[in-house]
Structure formats: structure tokens, C-alpha cells
PDB file of C-alpha atoms in Angstrom:
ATOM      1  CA  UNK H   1     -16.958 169.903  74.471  1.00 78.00           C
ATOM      2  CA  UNK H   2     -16.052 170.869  77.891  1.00 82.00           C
ATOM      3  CA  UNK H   3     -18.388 169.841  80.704  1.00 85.00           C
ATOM      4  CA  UNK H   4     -17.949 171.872  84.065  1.00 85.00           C
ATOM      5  CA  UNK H   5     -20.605 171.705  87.335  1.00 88.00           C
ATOM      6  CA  UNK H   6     -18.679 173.909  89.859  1.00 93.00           C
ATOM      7  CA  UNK H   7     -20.250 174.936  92.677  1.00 97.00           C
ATOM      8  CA  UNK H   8     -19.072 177.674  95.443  1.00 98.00           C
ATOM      9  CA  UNK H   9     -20.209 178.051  99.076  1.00 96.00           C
ATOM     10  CA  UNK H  10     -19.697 181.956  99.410  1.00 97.00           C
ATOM     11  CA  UNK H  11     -19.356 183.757 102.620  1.00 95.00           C
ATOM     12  CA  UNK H  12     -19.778 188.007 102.510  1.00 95.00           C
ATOM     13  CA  UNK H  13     -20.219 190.466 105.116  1.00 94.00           C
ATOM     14  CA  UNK H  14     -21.422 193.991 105.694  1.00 95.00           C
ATOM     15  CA  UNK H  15     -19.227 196.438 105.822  1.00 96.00           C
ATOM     16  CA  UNK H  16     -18.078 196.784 109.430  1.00 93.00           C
ATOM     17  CA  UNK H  17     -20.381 194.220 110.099  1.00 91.00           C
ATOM     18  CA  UNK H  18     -22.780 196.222 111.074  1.00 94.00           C
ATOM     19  CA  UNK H  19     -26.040 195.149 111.343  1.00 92.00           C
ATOM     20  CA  UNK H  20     -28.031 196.027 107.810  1.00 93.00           C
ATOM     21  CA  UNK H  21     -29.455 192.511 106.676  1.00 93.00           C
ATOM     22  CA  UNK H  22     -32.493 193.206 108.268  1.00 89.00           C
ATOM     23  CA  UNK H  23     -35.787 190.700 107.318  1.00 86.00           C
ATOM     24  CA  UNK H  24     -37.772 193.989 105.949  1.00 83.00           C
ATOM     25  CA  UNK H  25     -35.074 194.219 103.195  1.00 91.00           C
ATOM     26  CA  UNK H  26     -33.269 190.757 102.883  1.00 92.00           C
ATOM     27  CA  UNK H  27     -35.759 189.648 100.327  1.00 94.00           C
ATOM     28  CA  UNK H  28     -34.881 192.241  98.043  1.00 97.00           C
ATOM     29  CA  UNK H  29     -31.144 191.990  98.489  1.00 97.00           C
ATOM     30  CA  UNK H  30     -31.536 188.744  97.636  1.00 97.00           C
ATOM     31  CA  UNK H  31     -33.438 189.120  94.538  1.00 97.00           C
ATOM     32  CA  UNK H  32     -31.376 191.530  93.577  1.00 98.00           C
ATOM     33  CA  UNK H  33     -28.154 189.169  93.993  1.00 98.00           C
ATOM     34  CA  UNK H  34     -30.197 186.346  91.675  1.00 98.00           C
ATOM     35  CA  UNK H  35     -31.006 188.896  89.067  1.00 99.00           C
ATOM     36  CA  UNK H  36     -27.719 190.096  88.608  1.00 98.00           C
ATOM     37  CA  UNK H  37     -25.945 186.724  89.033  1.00 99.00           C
ATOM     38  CA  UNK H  38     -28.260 185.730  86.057  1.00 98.00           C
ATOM     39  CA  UNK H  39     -27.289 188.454  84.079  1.00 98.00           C
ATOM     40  CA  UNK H  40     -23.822 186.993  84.193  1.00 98.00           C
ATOM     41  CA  UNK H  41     -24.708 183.607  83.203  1.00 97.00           C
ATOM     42  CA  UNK H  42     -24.633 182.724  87.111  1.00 98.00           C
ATOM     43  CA  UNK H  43     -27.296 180.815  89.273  1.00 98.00           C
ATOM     44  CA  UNK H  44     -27.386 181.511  93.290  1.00 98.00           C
ATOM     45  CA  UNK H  45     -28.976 177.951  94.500  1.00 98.00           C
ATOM     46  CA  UNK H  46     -29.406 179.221  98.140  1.00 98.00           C
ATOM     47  CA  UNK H  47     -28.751 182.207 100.035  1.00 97.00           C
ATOM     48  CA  UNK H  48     -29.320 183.134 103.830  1.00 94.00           C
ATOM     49  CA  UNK H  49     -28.055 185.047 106.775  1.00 91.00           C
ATOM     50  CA  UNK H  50     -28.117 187.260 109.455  1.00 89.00           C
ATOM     51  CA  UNK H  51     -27.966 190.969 110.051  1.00 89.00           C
ATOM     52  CA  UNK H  52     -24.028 191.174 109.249  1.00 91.00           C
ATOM     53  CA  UNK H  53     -23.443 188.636 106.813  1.00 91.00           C
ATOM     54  CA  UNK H  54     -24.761 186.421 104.315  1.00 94.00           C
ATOM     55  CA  UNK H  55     -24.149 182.740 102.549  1.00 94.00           C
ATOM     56  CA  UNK H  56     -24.674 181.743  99.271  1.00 97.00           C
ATOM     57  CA  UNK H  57     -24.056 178.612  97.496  1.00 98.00           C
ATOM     58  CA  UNK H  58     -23.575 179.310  93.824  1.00 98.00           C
ATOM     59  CA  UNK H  59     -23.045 177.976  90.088  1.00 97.00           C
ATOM     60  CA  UNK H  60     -20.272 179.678  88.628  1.00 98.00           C
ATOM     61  CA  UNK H  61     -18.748 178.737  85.198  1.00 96.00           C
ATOM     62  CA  UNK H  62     -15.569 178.800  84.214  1.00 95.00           C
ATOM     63  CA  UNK H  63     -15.713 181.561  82.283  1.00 96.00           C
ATOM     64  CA  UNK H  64     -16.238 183.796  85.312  1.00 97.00           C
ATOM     65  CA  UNK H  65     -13.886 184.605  88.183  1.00 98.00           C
ATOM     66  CA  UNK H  66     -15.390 184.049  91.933  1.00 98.00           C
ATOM     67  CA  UNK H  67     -13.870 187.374  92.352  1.00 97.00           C
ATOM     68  CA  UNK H  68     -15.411 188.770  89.254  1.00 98.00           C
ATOM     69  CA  UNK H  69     -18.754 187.456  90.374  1.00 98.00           C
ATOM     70  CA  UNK H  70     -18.766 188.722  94.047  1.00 98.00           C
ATOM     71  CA  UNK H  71     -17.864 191.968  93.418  1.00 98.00           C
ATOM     72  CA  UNK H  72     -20.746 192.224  90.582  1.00 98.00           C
ATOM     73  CA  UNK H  73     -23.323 190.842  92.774  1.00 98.00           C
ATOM     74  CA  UNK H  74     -21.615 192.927  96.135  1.00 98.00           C
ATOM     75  CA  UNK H  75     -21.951 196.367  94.115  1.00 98.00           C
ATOM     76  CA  UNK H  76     -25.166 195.919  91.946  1.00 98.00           C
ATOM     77  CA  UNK H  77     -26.955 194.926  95.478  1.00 98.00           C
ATOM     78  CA  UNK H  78     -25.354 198.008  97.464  1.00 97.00           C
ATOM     79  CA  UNK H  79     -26.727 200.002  94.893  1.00 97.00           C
ATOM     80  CA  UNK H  80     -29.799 198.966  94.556  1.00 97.00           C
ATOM     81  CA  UNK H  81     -30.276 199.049  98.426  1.00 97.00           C
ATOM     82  CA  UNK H  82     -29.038 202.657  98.167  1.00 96.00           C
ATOM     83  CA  UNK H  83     -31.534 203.584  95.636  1.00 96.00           C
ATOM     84  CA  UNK H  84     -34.572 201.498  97.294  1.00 95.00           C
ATOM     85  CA  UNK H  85     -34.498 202.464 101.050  1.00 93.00           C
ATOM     86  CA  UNK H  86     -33.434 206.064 101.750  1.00 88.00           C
ATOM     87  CA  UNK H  87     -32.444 204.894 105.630  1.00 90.00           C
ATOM     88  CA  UNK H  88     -30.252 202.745 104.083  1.00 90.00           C
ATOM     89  CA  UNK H  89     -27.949 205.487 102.467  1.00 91.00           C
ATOM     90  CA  UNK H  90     -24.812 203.752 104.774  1.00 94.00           C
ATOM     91  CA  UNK H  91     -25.276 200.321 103.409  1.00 95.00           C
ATOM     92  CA  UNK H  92     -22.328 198.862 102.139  1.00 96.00           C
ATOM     93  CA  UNK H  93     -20.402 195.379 102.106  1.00 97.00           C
ATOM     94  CA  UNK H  94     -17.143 194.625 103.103  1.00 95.00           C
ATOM     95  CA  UNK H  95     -14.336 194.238 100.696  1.00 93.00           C
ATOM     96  CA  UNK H  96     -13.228 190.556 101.932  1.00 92.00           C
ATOM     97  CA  UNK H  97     -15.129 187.076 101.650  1.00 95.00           C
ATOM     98  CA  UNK H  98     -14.379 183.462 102.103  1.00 94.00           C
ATOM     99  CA  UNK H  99     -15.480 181.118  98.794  1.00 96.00           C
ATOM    100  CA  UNK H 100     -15.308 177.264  99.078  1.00 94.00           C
ATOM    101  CA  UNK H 101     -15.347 175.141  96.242  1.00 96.00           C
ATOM    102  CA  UNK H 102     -18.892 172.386  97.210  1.00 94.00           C
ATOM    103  CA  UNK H 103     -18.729 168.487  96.849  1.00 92.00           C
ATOM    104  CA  UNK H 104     -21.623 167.438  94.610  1.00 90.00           C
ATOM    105  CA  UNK H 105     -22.439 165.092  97.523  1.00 92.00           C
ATOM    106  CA  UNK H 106     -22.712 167.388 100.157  1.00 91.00           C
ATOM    107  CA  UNK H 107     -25.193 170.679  98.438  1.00 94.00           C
ATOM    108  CA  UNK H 108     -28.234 168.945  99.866  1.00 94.00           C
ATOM    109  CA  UNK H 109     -26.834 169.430 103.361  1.00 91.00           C
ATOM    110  CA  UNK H 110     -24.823 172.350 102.502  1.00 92.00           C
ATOM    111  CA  UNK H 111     -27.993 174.333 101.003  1.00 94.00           C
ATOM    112  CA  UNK H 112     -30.280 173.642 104.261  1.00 91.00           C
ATOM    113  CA  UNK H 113     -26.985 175.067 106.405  1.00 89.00           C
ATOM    114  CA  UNK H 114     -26.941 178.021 104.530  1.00 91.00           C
ATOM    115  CA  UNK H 115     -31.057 178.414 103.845  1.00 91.00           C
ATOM    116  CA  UNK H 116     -31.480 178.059 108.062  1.00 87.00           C
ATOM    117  CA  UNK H 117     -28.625 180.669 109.058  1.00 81.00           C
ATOM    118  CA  UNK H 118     -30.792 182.977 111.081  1.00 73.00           C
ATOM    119  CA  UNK H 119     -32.036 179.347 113.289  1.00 74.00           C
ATOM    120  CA  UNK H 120     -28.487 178.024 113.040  1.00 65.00           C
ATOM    121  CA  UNK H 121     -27.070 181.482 114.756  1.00 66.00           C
ATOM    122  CA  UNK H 122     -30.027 181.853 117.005  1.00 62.00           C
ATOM    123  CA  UNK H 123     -29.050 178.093 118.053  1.00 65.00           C
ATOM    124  CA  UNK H 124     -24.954 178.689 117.913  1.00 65.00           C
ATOM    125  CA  UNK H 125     -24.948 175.719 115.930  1.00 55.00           C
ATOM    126  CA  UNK H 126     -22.471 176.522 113.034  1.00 50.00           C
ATOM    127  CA  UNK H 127     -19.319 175.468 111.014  1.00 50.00           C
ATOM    128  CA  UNK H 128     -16.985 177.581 111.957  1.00 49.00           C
ATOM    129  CA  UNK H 129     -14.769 177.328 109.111  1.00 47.00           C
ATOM    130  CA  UNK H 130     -17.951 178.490 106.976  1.00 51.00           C
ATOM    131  CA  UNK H 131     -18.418 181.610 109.113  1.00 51.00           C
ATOM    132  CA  UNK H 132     -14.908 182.735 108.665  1.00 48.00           C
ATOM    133  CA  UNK H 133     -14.603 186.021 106.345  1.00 45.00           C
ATOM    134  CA  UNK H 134     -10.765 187.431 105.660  1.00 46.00           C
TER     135      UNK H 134
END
């Protein structure tokens, strides 16, 4: 049988990257990112951001396109954040993202960048490559 352990550093924004990630409401996005990754077979390990864009570092099997799982977890969580927050009526993500395959050796590091965005940003101490989103 088949053994598989892929992991993806993924890299979303908002749509216009406009500022909708606020702290009142991350939480939830984020849950409801998990929930529906799970419901695909997925695991999100770590996720974090800022107002305009988020990081997560995923389990994806094989099974399951990155694109296929991004644009499931994109549109379940706009919707949700539609149907939660009236105010948030405009909330929407853009259609690009970056997605980085992980070396097993490196999630420890990789999952504290992405879990400490909002100090790494306040600090302007990022990988730049990570914060690029075509």
C-alpha cells in the first residue's frame, strides 16, 4: 500500500486585499477552514495572518488537488462569513494563491512562521518568497 505525508505551505489573500481578517472574526474563519478541510479528508496544522491575507500549512493527500482544496476551503469560509456577520456582506478572497510543497524537517519552524504572522508583519521580519501571492 501506498504511503504519502505531503505537506503544503499555502499562501491566500482577500480579495483586493482589502483589509477583512480582522481578530473579532479570524477565529471563526479559521474554524471554519479546519471544518471543511476535514470534511475532505484534509488537516490544516497551522494557520495565521493579517488583515489581507492568511497562511496555512496543510496535509493534503493525494487524492485531492491543492487547487481542489483551496477553492473548497476559499468558498465554504466566504460563505460562512457572509452568513455570520451581516457587515461582512463584501467579504470575499482573491482568486490567486501561492502553495509550497514543506520539508518534513523544516514544519516545526515553518508552523511558528506562519502561527506568529501578525508579530512577524508588525516586526517586517518575513520570507518574502512566502508572502508572494500570483
Amino acid at each position: 500500500m501506498p504511503y504519502t505525508r505531503l505537506r503544503y505551505h499555502i499562501v491566500t489573500a482577500t480579495h483586493e486585499r482589502k483589509p477583512f481578517i480582522f481578530p473579532d472574526i479570524e477565529r471563526f474563519i479559521f474554524a471554519v477552514m479546519r471544518a471543511e478541510a476535514r470534511k475532505m479528508g484534509c488537516e490544516i496544522i497551522a494557520i495565521g495572518g493579517i488583515e489581507d491575507h492568511l497562511h496555512m500549512v496543510s496535509a493534503i493527500p493525494p487524492k485531492i488537488a491543492v487547487s481542489i482544496f483551496i477553492r473548497e476551503v476559499k468558498t465554504e469560509s466566504s460563505r460562512a462569513v457572509k452568513r455570520q456577520f451581516a457587515h461582512m456582506n463584501k467579504f470575499a478572497w482573491q482568486v490567486g494563491y501561492s502553495a509550497f510543497t514543506v520539508n518534513p524537517f523544516d514544519m516545526k519552524r515553518l508552523i511558528h512562521y506562519v502561527e506568529n504572522q501578525r508579530e512577524r508583519h508588525a516586526r517586517d521580519d518575513l520570507w518574502t518568497e512566502f508572502e508572494r501571492i500570483e
